[in-house]
Amino acid sequence: MDSTASEKEQLRQEKKALREEKKKLKKLQLQQEGQTQDSATMLPPPTPYRRVWRSTFRHRPITIMSHNILAQNLCKRTVHPLAGDMLKWKLRRRMVIEELTYYQPDLMCLQEMDNYDEFYKDELAKLGYTTLFQRHETKRHGCLIGYKDDVWKQIEYRTLDYDTDTSCKPAQTTGNIGQLVALAFRNDDGEPHSGVVLGNTHLYWRPNSNYERCRQAMIYMHHLMALKNELGKKDPADHWVPLMLGDFNTQPTDPFYSIVTGKPLTNEHLHALEISRRPFGDGPEIDDATQPLEDLSLCSDLKDIHELMALIGPDETMQSVYSHHKRLWDQQQRGADISETDHNRYGVGEPDYTNYAHDFKGTLDYMFIPNQAVILNILMLPPKHIVQPALPNCHFGSDHVSLMAEVLLP
C-alpha cells in the first residue's frame, strides 16, 4: 500500500472514531436528561389503576365513656365498710387512671371528680386529653369532660346550675350541675366540621326526690337539644349529634327513663312524681307507696309533670346504649350456667347494676344517644362474683363501673 492510500485509510479511521465519540456523547447527554432514543418509542408496562376508598358514612366511629369515679372526700368507712385499703387515695387514684389509660375513649364524661388540680388534670393531659371541669360552689367534687384536641375543636361550652335555672322552679336546693360542650370534628386539613353536642351531669341522689331529679334531667335534655338546634341554624350544612351521658341517679323504673326513651308514664310514675313535688330534708322520709296525697304539704307553685312536659318536654327521644346489654350478655353466656349472673332485673335490657355499693346495688348511669346512631360495641359489665360483696374492691377503684361503647353517629 502506497503512502497516499495509507494516509486515506488513517483519515477514514479517525473520522469513524470521531463519529463514534459523538454518538457516545449524544447518548450520554440524552441519558442525563432522562431520555433515551429507545424511551421515545416505548410505552409504560400495563398496571391496574389504584382507586380511592370513600366512606358512605359522614363520620368515623367514636368511643364514648361515662364513669362516676367516686370522689375521695366521699370515701367514708361508714358508707363503704367492706372496701378496706381500697379507700386509700393513692391506691384508688392509680386504679382510676390505669382504667382510663387502658380504654382511652375518644370522649369521656366523669362524675364525682375531686382533686382535679392536684392530680387528674395533669394525668389526663399526659394521656392527650383536654379537660373541662366544673363543680358547684357548695361541693368539693364536680363533673369533667375530656376530649383529644387533635381530633376535636371546642366550639362552645356551657354549664348548668339546676338550682338557679330559670326553666322551672326547683323543689329544693341540691348543688347539682351539668356540662354541655359542642365539639367539631377536625377534617384532614385540621379544620372543624360538624360534630357532637356532648352533655355530662350528676343528678340529685335522694331516692324519694323523684320530682326534683326528673326536673333536673328534663332541664339537662332541654338545654342539650337547644344548643344542638342553635348550632344547626348557624350553618345548615353542618350536622350536630346530641350525646347525653352521666350519673342520673335514676333507675330504669323511674319516670325520666320512660320520658327520654319515649315510653308512656305509668300511674306509678305519676304518683311518685306528685307526692315528691316538695323539698326533702335530711330527716325521716315518706313512704312513696303508702303516704296519702292529702297528708302531704305539696308546693303549689311547682309545676306538675304535665306542665313540665309541655314546657320543656323532649322534642325527640333517644336510645340508652346499655339497653342492649341483656341481649349481648345472653349471647356471651350462651351454653354456660347464667342462673347466678343473668342481667334482667329491670326487664328493659339494662344491666342489673352500674353501682354496686354496700348499701345500694342498681343501675344509675346511662349514655343516651340518637335512635339513628349505630352501636357497634359495648363494654360488658363484669359478672357479679367479680364485684361482690361490694365496690370498690381490688378490681375497681370506684363503687360505679364505667360505661363505654363504640358508636357510629348518624
CSV table of C-alpha atoms in Angstrom, one decimal:
chain,number,residue,atom,x,y,z
A,1,MET,CA,0.0,0.0,0.0
A,2,ASP,CA,1.5,3.4,-1.0
A,3,SER,CA,1.7,6.3,1.3
A,4,THR,CA,-1.3,8.1,-0.1
A,5,ALA,CA,-3.6,5.1,0.4
A,6,SER,CA,-2.2,4.7,3.9
A,7,GLU,CA,-3.0,8.3,4.8
A,8,LYS,CA,-6.5,8.0,3.4
A,9,GLU,CA,-7.2,4.9,5.5
A,10,GLN,CA,-5.8,6.6,8.6
A,11,LEU,CA,-8.1,9.6,7.9
A,12,ARG,CA,-11.1,7.4,7.4
A,13,GLN,CA,-10.4,5.6,10.8
A,14,GLU,CA,-10.0,8.9,12.5
A,15,LYS,CA,-13.4,10.2,11.1
A,16,LYS,CA,-15.0,6.9,12.2
A,17,ALA,CA,-13.6,7.2,15.7
A,18,LEU,CA,-14.9,10.8,15.8
A,19,ARG,CA,-18.4,9.8,14.8
A,20,GLU,CA,-18.4,7.1,17.4
A,21,GLU,CA,-17.3,9.6,20.1
A,22,LYS,CA,-20.0,12.0,19.0
A,23,LYS,CA,-22.6,9.2,19.3
A,24,LYS,CA,-21.4,8.3,22.8
A,25,LEU,CA,-21.6,12.0,23.9
A,26,LYS,CA,-25.1,12.3,22.4
A,27,LYS,CA,-26.3,9.2,24.1
A,28,LEU,CA,-24.8,10.3,27.4
A,29,GLN,CA,-26.5,13.6,27.1
A,30,LEU,CA,-29.9,12.0,26.4
A,31,GLN,CA,-29.4,9.7,29.4
A,32,GLN,CA,-28.6,12.7,31.6
A,33,GLU,CA,-31.8,14.3,30.5
A,34,GLY,CA,-33.7,11.2,31.5
A,35,GLN,CA,-34.4,10.2,27.9
A,36,THR,CA,-33.0,7.7,25.5
A,37,GLN,CA,-33.7,7.1,21.9
A,38,ASP,CA,-35.5,3.9,22.9
A,39,SER,CA,-37.7,5.5,25.5
A,40,ALA,CA,-39.2,7.8,22.9
A,41,THR,CA,-40.9,4.8,21.3
A,42,MET,CA,-41.5,2.5,24.4
A,43,LEU,CA,-44.9,2.6,26.3
A,44,PRO,CA,-45.1,2.0,30.2
A,45,PRO,CA,-46.0,-1.5,31.2
A,46,PRO,CA,-49.7,-2.0,32.0
A,47,THR,CA,-50.6,-1.7,35.7
A,48,PRO,CA,-54.0,-1.7,37.5
A,49,TYR,CA,-55.4,1.7,38.3
A,50,ARG,CA,-55.5,2.3,42.0
A,51,ARG,CA,-58.9,3.7,43.1
A,52,VAL,CA,-59.7,5.6,46.3
A,53,TRP,CA,-62.0,4.4,49.1
A,54,ARG,CA,-64.6,6.8,50.4
A,55,SER,CA,-66.9,6.1,53.3
A,56,THR,CA,-70.7,6.2,52.9
A,57,PHE,CA,-70.8,7.5,56.5
A,58,ARG,CA,-70.1,11.1,57.2
A,59,HIS,CA,-68.1,10.4,60.4
A,60,ARG,CA,-65.9,7.7,61.7
A,61,PRO,CA,-66.9,5.5,64.7
A,62,ILE,CA,-66.1,7.0,68.1
A,63,THR,CA,-65.8,5.7,71.6
A,64,ILE,CA,-67.6,7.3,74.5
A,65,MET,CA,-67.4,6.7,78.2
A,66,SER,CA,-69.3,7.7,81.3
A,67,HIS,CA,-67.9,6.9,84.7
A,68,ASN,CA,-68.6,8.0,88.3
A,69,ILE,CA,-65.1,7.7,89.7
A,70,LEU,CA,-66.1,8.1,93.4
A,71,ALA,CA,-64.9,11.4,95.0
A,72,GLN,CA,-62.2,10.8,97.6
A,73,ASN,CA,-64.0,13.1,100.0
A,74,LEU,CA,-66.9,10.7,99.9
A,75,CYS,CA,-64.8,7.7,100.8
A,76,LYS,CA,-66.0,7.0,104.3
A,77,ARG,CA,-65.7,3.8,106.2
A,78,THR,CA,-69.3,4.1,107.4
A,79,VAL,CA,-70.5,4.1,103.7
A,80,HIS,CA,-68.0,1.6,102.3
A,81,PRO,CA,-67.3,-0.7,105.3
A,82,LEU,CA,-66.1,-3.6,103.1
A,83,ALA,CA,-63.6,-1.6,100.9
A,84,GLY,CA,-60.6,-1.9,103.2
A,85,ASP,CA,-57.4,-0.3,101.8
A,86,MET,CA,-59.3,0.4,98.5
A,87,LEU,CA,-60.5,3.7,100.1
A,88,LYS,CA,-56.9,5.0,100.3
A,89,TRP,CA,-56.4,7.9,97.9
A,90,LYS,CA,-53.0,6.8,96.4
A,91,LEU,CA,-54.3,3.3,95.6
A,92,ARG,CA,-57.6,4.4,94.2
A,93,ARG,CA,-56.3,7.2,92.0
A,94,ARG,CA,-53.8,4.7,90.4
A,95,MET,CA,-56.7,2.3,89.8
A,96,VAL,CA,-58.8,5.0,88.1
A,97,ILE,CA,-56.0,6.3,85.9
A,98,GLU,CA,-55.0,2.8,84.9
A,99,GLU,CA,-58.5,2.1,83.8
A,100,LEU,CA,-58.8,5.3,81.8
A,101,THR,CA,-55.3,4.6,80.2
A,102,TYR,CA,-56.4,1.1,79.2
A,103,TYR,CA,-59.6,2.1,77.4
A,104,GLN,CA,-58.7,5.7,76.3
A,105,PRO,CA,-62.2,6.7,74.9
A,106,ASP,CA,-62.4,9.4,72.3
A,107,LEU,CA,-64.8,11.3,74.6
A,108,MET,CA,-65.1,10.8,78.4
A,109,CYS,CA,-67.6,12.1,81.0
A,110,LEU,CA,-66.5,11.7,84.6
A,111,GLN,CA,-68.6,12.4,87.7
A,112,GLU,CA,-67.6,12.9,91.3
A,113,MET,CA,-64.3,14.3,90.2
A,114,ASP,CA,-62.3,15.9,93.0
A,115,ASN,CA,-58.5,16.5,93.3
A,116,TYR,CA,-58.7,17.8,89.8
A,117,ASP,CA,-55.9,20.5,90.0
A,118,GLU,CA,-53.8,18.3,92.4
A,119,PHE,CA,-53.8,15.2,90.3
A,120,TYR,CA,-56.3,14.4,87.5
A,121,LYS,CA,-55.7,17.5,85.3
A,122,ASP,CA,-52.0,16.6,84.7
A,123,GLU,CA,-52.6,12.9,84.5
A,124,LEU,CA,-55.3,13.2,81.9
A,125,ALA,CA,-53.1,15.7,79.9
A,126,LYS,CA,-50.4,13.1,79.8
A,127,LEU,CA,-52.9,10.9,78.0
A,128,GLY,CA,-53.6,13.6,75.5
A,129,TYR,CA,-56.9,14.9,76.9
A,130,THR,CA,-58.1,18.5,77.0
A,131,THR,CA,-60.4,18.6,80.1
A,132,LEU,CA,-63.3,20.8,81.1
A,133,PHE,CA,-64.0,20.7,84.9
A,134,GLN,CA,-67.0,22.2,86.7
A,135,ARG,CA,-68.2,21.9,90.3
A,136,HIS,CA,-70.8,23.7,92.3
A,137,GLU,CA,-69.5,26.2,94.9
A,138,THR,CA,-71.2,24.1,97.6
A,139,LYS,CA,-69.5,20.9,96.7
A,140,ARG,CA,-65.9,19.6,96.7
A,141,HIS,CA,-66.4,17.4,93.7
A,142,GLY,CA,-67.8,18.0,90.2
A,143,CYS,CA,-68.0,16.8,86.6
A,144,LEU,CA,-65.3,16.6,83.9
A,145,ILE,CA,-65.4,16.2,80.1
A,146,GLY,CA,-62.3,15.1,78.3
A,147,TYR,CA,-61.5,15.1,74.6
A,148,LYS,CA,-58.4,15.0,72.4
A,149,ASP,CA,-57.6,18.3,70.7
A,150,ASP,CA,-56.1,16.7,67.6
A,151,VAL,CA,-59.5,15.1,66.8
A,152,TRP,CA,-61.9,17.7,68.2
A,153,LYS,CA,-62.2,21.5,68.2
A,154,GLN,CA,-64.2,23.1,71.0
A,155,ILE,CA,-66.9,25.4,69.5
A,156,GLU,CA,-68.9,26.3,72.6
A,157,TYR,CA,-69.0,25.3,76.3
A,158,ARG,CA,-71.9,25.9,78.8
A,159,THR,CA,-72.6,24.9,82.3
A,160,LEU,CA,-75.9,24.2,84.1
A,161,ASP,CA,-76.9,25.0,87.6
A,162,TYR,CA,-80.2,23.3,88.3
A,163,ASP,CA,-80.8,25.4,91.5
A,164,THR,CA,-80.9,28.6,89.5
A,165,ASP,CA,-82.0,27.5,86.1
A,166,THR,CA,-85.0,29.7,85.0
A,167,SER,CA,-86.8,27.0,83.0
A,168,CYS,CA,-88.8,26.0,86.1
A,169,LYS,CA,-88.6,26.4,89.8
A,170,PRO,CA,-86.7,23.8,91.8
A,171,ALA,CA,-88.3,21.8,94.6
A,172,GLN,CA,-85.1,22.2,96.7
A,173,THR,CA,-81.5,23.4,96.6
A,174,THR,CA,-79.2,20.5,95.7
A,175,GLY,CA,-75.9,21.9,94.3
A,176,ASN,CA,-76.1,19.6,91.2
A,177,ILE,CA,-74.7,20.8,87.9
A,178,GLY,CA,-74.3,19.8,84.3
A,179,GLN,CA,-71.9,20.5,81.4
A,180,LEU,CA,-72.6,21.0,77.7
A,181,VAL,CA,-69.9,21.2,75.0
A,182,ALA,CA,-70.1,21.4,71.2
A,183,LEU,CA,-67.1,19.6,69.7
A,184,ALA,CA,-66.5,19.7,66.0
A,185,PHE,CA,-64.7,17.0,64.1
A,186,ARG,CA,-61.4,18.1,62.5
A,187,ASN,CA,-61.2,17.1,58.9
A,188,ASP,CA,-58.0,16.0,57.0
A,189,ASP,CA,-56.6,19.6,56.9
A,190,GLY,CA,-57.4,20.2,60.6
A,191,GLU,CA,-60.4,22.4,60.1
A,192,PRO,CA,-63.5,21.7,62.2
A,193,HIS,CA,-66.6,20.2,60.5
A,194,SER,CA,-69.9,19.2,62.1
A,195,GLY,CA,-69.6,17.2,65.3
A,196,VAL,CA,-71.3,16.4,68.6
A,197,VAL,CA,-73.1,18.2,71.4
A,198,LEU,CA,-71.8,16.3,74.5
A,199,GLY,CA,-73.5,16.5,77.8
A,200,ASN,CA,-72.3,15.4,81.2
A,201,THR,CA,-74.2,15.6,84.5
A,202,HIS,CA,-74.7,14.2,88.0
A,203,LEU,CA,-78.3,14.4,89.2
A,204,TYR,CA,-79.7,14.6,92.8
A,205,TRP,CA,-79.3,11.3,94.7
A,206,ARG,CA,-82.0,11.2,97.4
A,207,PRO,CA,-84.2,8.2,96.4
A,208,ASN,CA,-87.6,9.9,97.2
A,209,SER,CA,-86.8,13.1,95.4
A,210,ASN,CA,-88.3,11.8,92.1
A,211,TYR,CA,-89.8,15.2,91.2
A,212,GLU,CA,-86.6,17.2,91.6
A,213,ARG,CA,-84.5,14.6,89.9
A,214,CYS,CA,-86.9,14.3,86.9
A,215,ARG,CA,-87.0,18.1,86.7
A,216,GLN,CA,-83.2,18.3,86.6
A,217,ALA,CA,-83.0,15.6,83.9
A,218,MET,CA,-85.6,17.4,81.7
A,219,ILE,CA,-83.7,20.7,82.1
A,220,TYR,CA,-80.5,18.9,81.1
A,221,MET,CA,-82.0,17.4,78.0
A,222,HIS,CA,-83.8,20.6,77.1
A,223,HIS,CA,-80.6,22.7,77.1
A,224,LEU,CA,-78.7,19.9,75.2
A,225,MET,CA,-81.2,19.9,72.4
A,226,ALA,CA,-81.4,23.7,72.4
A,227,LEU,CA,-77.7,24.0,71.8
A,228,LYS,CA,-77.8,21.4,69.1
A,229,ASN,CA,-80.5,23.3,67.3
A,230,GLU,CA,-78.7,26.7,67.7
A,231,LEU,CA,-75.6,25.3,66.0
A,232,GLY,CA,-77.7,23.8,63.3
A,233,LYS,CA,-79.3,27.1,62.4
A,234,LYS,CA,-75.9,28.8,62.2
A,235,ASP,CA,-74.8,26.5,59.3
A,236,PRO,CA,-77.4,24.1,58.0
A,237,ALA,CA,-74.7,22.2,56.2
A,238,ASP,CA,-73.3,21.0,59.5
A,239,HIS,CA,-74.8,18.2,61.4
A,240,TRP,CA,-74.7,18.1,65.2
A,241,VAL,CA,-75.3,14.9,67.1
A,242,PRO,CA,-76.5,15.0,70.8
A,243,LEU,CA,-74.9,12.7,73.3
A,244,MET,CA,-76.3,12.8,76.8
A,245,LEU,CA,-74.2,11.0,79.4
A,246,GLY,CA,-73.9,10.9,83.2
A,247,ASP,CA,-74.9,9.6,86.6
A,248,PHE,CA,-78.6,10.3,86.5
A,249,ASN,CA,-79.2,8.6,89.9
A,250,THR,CA,-82.3,7.2,88.1
A,251,GLN,CA,-83.2,3.6,87.7
A,252,PRO,CA,-84.9,2.2,84.5
A,253,THR,CA,-88.1,2.0,86.5
A,254,ASP,CA,-88.1,5.8,87.3
A,255,PRO,CA,-90.1,8.4,85.3
A,256,PHE,CA,-87.3,10.1,83.4
A,257,TYR,CA,-86.1,6.8,81.8
A,258,SER,CA,-89.5,6.5,80.2
A,259,ILE,CA,-89.6,10.1,79.2
A,260,VAL,CA,-86.3,10.1,77.4
A,261,THR,CA,-86.9,6.7,75.7
A,262,GLY,CA,-90.4,7.6,74.6
A,263,LYS,CA,-92.4,5.3,76.8
A,264,PRO,CA,-95.6,6.4,78.4
A,265,LEU,CA,-95.6,7.4,82.1
A,266,THR,CA,-97.4,4.8,84.3
A,267,ASN,CA,-99.8,5.6,87.1
A,268,GLU,CA,-96.9,4.6,89.5
A,269,HIS,CA,-94.7,7.2,87.8
A,270,LEU,CA,-97.3,9.9,88.1
A,271,HIS,CA,-98.0,9.1,91.8
A,272,ALA,CA,-94.3,9.1,92.6
A,273,LEU,CA,-93.8,12.5,90.9
A,274,GLU,CA,-96.8,14.0,92.5
A,275,ILE,CA,-96.1,13.1,96.1
A,276,SER,CA,-92.4,14.2,95.7
A,277,ARG,CA,-93.4,17.6,94.4
A,278,ARG,CA,-91.9,19.2,97.5
A,279,PRO,CA,-88.5,19.5,99.2
A,280,PHE,CA,-87.0,16.7,101.2
A,281,GLY,CA,-84.8,17.3,104.2
A,282,ASP,CA,-82.3,15.1,106.0
A,283,GLY,CA,-84.9,13.7,108.4
A,284,PRO,CA,-87.2,10.8,108.1
A,285,GLU,CA,-88.7,10.4,104.6
A,286,ILE,CA,-92.1,9.4,103.4
A,287,ASP,CA,-93.0,6.1,102.0
A,288,ASP,CA,-93.9,6.8,98.4
A,289,ALA,CA,-96.2,3.8,98.1
A,290,THR,CA,-98.4,4.4,101.2
A,291,GLN,CA,-98.5,8.1,102.1
A,292,PRO,CA,-101.9,9.6,101.1
A,293,LEU,CA,-101.6,12.7,99.0
A,294,GLU,CA,-103.9,14.7,101.3
A,295,ASP,CA,-101.4,14.2,104.1
A,296,LEU,CA,-98.6,15.9,102.2
A,297,SER,CA,-97.7,19.5,102.1
A,298,LEU,CA,-97.1,20.0,98.3
A,299,CYS,CA,-95.6,23.1,96.8
A,300,SER,CA,-98.4,24.6,94.9
A,301,ASP,CA,-96.1,26.9,92.9
A,302,LEU,CA,-94.2,23.9,91.5
A,303,LYS,CA,-95.3,22.8,88.0
A,304,ASP,CA,-96.7,19.3,87.8
A,305,ILE,CA,-95.3,16.8,85.4
A,306,HIS,CA,-97.8,17.6,82.7
A,307,GLU,CA,-96.9,21.3,82.8
A,308,LEU,CA,-93.2,20.4,82.8
A,309,MET,CA,-93.6,18.2,79.8
A,310,ALA,CA,-95.5,21.0,77.9
A,311,LEU,CA,-92.8,23.5,78.9
A,312,ILE,CA,-89.5,21.6,78.5
A,313,GLY,CA,-90.5,18.1,77.4
A,314,PRO,CA,-88.3,16.5,74.8
A,315,ASP,CA,-88.9,17.1,71.1
A,316,GLU,CA,-87.2,13.8,70.3
A,317,THR,CA,-86.5,10.6,72.1
A,318,MET,CA,-83.1,8.8,72.5
A,319,GLN,CA,-81.9,5.3,73.0
A,320,SER,CA,-80.0,4.0,76.0
A,321,VAL,CA,-76.8,2.4,74.8
A,322,TYR,CA,-76.9,-0.2,77.6
A,323,SER,CA,-80.5,-1.2,76.9
A,324,HIS,CA,-78.8,-3.7,74.6
A,325,HIS,CA,-76.8,-5.2,77.4
A,326,LYS,CA,-79.2,-8.0,78.3
A,327,ARG,CA,-79.2,-9.4,74.7
A,328,LEU,CA,-75.4,-9.2,74.4
A,329,TRP,CA,-75.0,-10.8,77.8
A,330,ASP,CA,-77.1,-13.7,76.9
A,331,GLN,CA,-75.1,-14.2,73.7
A,332,GLN,CA,-71.9,-14.1,75.7
A,333,GLN,CA,-73.1,-16.6,78.2
A,334,ARG,CA,-74.9,-19.0,75.8
A,335,GLY,CA,-74.2,-22.5,76.7
A,336,ALA,CA,-73.0,-21.6,80.2
A,337,ASP,CA,-74.8,-21.6,83.6
A,338,ILE,CA,-76.1,-18.0,83.9
A,339,SER,CA,-78.5,-18.6,86.7
A,340,GLU,CA,-76.5,-16.5,89.1
A,341,THR,CA,-75.2,-13.8,86.7
A,342,ASP,CA,-78.2,-13.2,84.4
A,343,HIS,CA,-78.9,-9.5,83.8
A,344,ASN,CA,-82.7,-9.0,83.7
A,345,ARG,CA,-83.6,-7.2,86.9
A,346,TYR,CA,-85.4,-4.3,85.1
A,347,GLY,CA,-86.9,-6.1,82.2
A,348,VAL,CA,-85.8,-3.4,79.6
A,349,GLY,CA,-82.4,-4.7,78.6
A,350,GLU,CA,-80.4,-2.6,81.0
A,351,PRO,CA,-77.8,-4.3,83.3
A,352,ASP,CA,-78.7,-5.2,86.8
A,353,TYR,CA,-76.2,-2.7,88.2
A,354,THR,CA,-73.9,0.1,87.3
A,355,ASN,CA,-73.5,1.0,91.0
A,356,TYR,CA,-72.5,-1.9,93.4
A,357,ALA,CA,-72.1,-0.2,96.7
A,358,HIS,CA,-72.6,-1.7,100.2
A,359,ASP,CA,-76.0,-0.2,100.8
A,360,PHE,CA,-77.3,0.1,97.2
A,361,LYS,CA,-76.9,-2.0,94.1
A,362,GLY,CA,-78.6,-0.9,90.9
A,363,THR,CA,-78.4,0.9,87.5
A,364,LEU,CA,-78.0,4.7,87.8
A,365,ASP,CA,-75.6,5.6,84.9
A,366,TYR,CA,-76.5,6.0,81.3
A,367,MET,CA,-75.3,7.0,77.8
A,368,PHE,CA,-78.3,8.3,75.8
A,369,ILE,CA,-77.7,8.7,72.0
A,370,PRO,CA,-79.9,9.3,69.0
A,371,ASN,CA,-82.1,6.4,67.8
A,372,GLN,CA,-80.4,6.6,64.4
A,373,ALA,CA,-76.9,6.0,65.8
A,374,VAL,CA,-75.5,2.6,65.3
A,375,ILE,CA,-74.0,0.9,68.4
A,376,LEU,CA,-71.0,-1.2,67.2
A,377,ASN,CA,-69.5,-2.4,70.5
A,378,ILE,CA,-70.4,-2.2,74.2
A,379,LEU,CA,-68.1,-2.7,77.2
A,380,MET,CA,-69.8,-5.5,79.0
A,381,LEU,CA,-70.5,-5.4,82.7
A,382,PRO,CA,-68.4,-7.7,84.9
A,383,PRO,CA,-70.1,-10.9,86.3
A,384,LYS,CA,-71.4,-10.4,89.8
A,385,HIS,CA,-68.9,-12.6,91.5
A,386,ILE,CA,-66.2,-10.1,90.4
A,387,VAL,CA,-67.9,-7.2,92.1
A,388,GLN,CA,-69.3,-8.9,95.2
A,389,PRO,CA,-69.7,-8.2,98.0
A,390,ALA,CA,-69.4,-4.5,97.1
A,391,LEU,CA,-67.3,-2.0,95.3
A,392,PRO,CA,-64.6,-0.5,95.5
A,393,ASN,CA,-62.6,-3.7,95.5
A,394,CYS,CA,-59.2,-4.9,94.2
A,395,HIS,CA,-60.6,-4.8,90.6
A,396,PHE,CA,-62.4,-1.5,90.6
A,397,GLY,CA,-61.4,1.8,92.2
A,398,SER,CA,-65.0,3.2,92.3
A,399,ASP,CA,-68.3,2.0,93.6
A,400,HIS,CA,-69.6,2.5,90.0
A,401,VAL,CA,-68.4,0.6,86.9
A,402,SER,CA,-67.6,2.6,83.8
A,403,LEU,CA,-69.8,2.5,80.7
A,404,MET,CA,-68.2,2.6,77.3
A,405,ALA,CA,-69.3,2.0,73.7
A,406,GLU,CA,-68.2,2.4,70.2
A,407,VAL,CA,-70.9,4.1,68.1
A,408,LEU,CA,-71.3,5.2,64.6
A,409,LEU,CA,-73.0,8.5,64.5
A,410,PRO,CA,-75.8,9.3,62.0
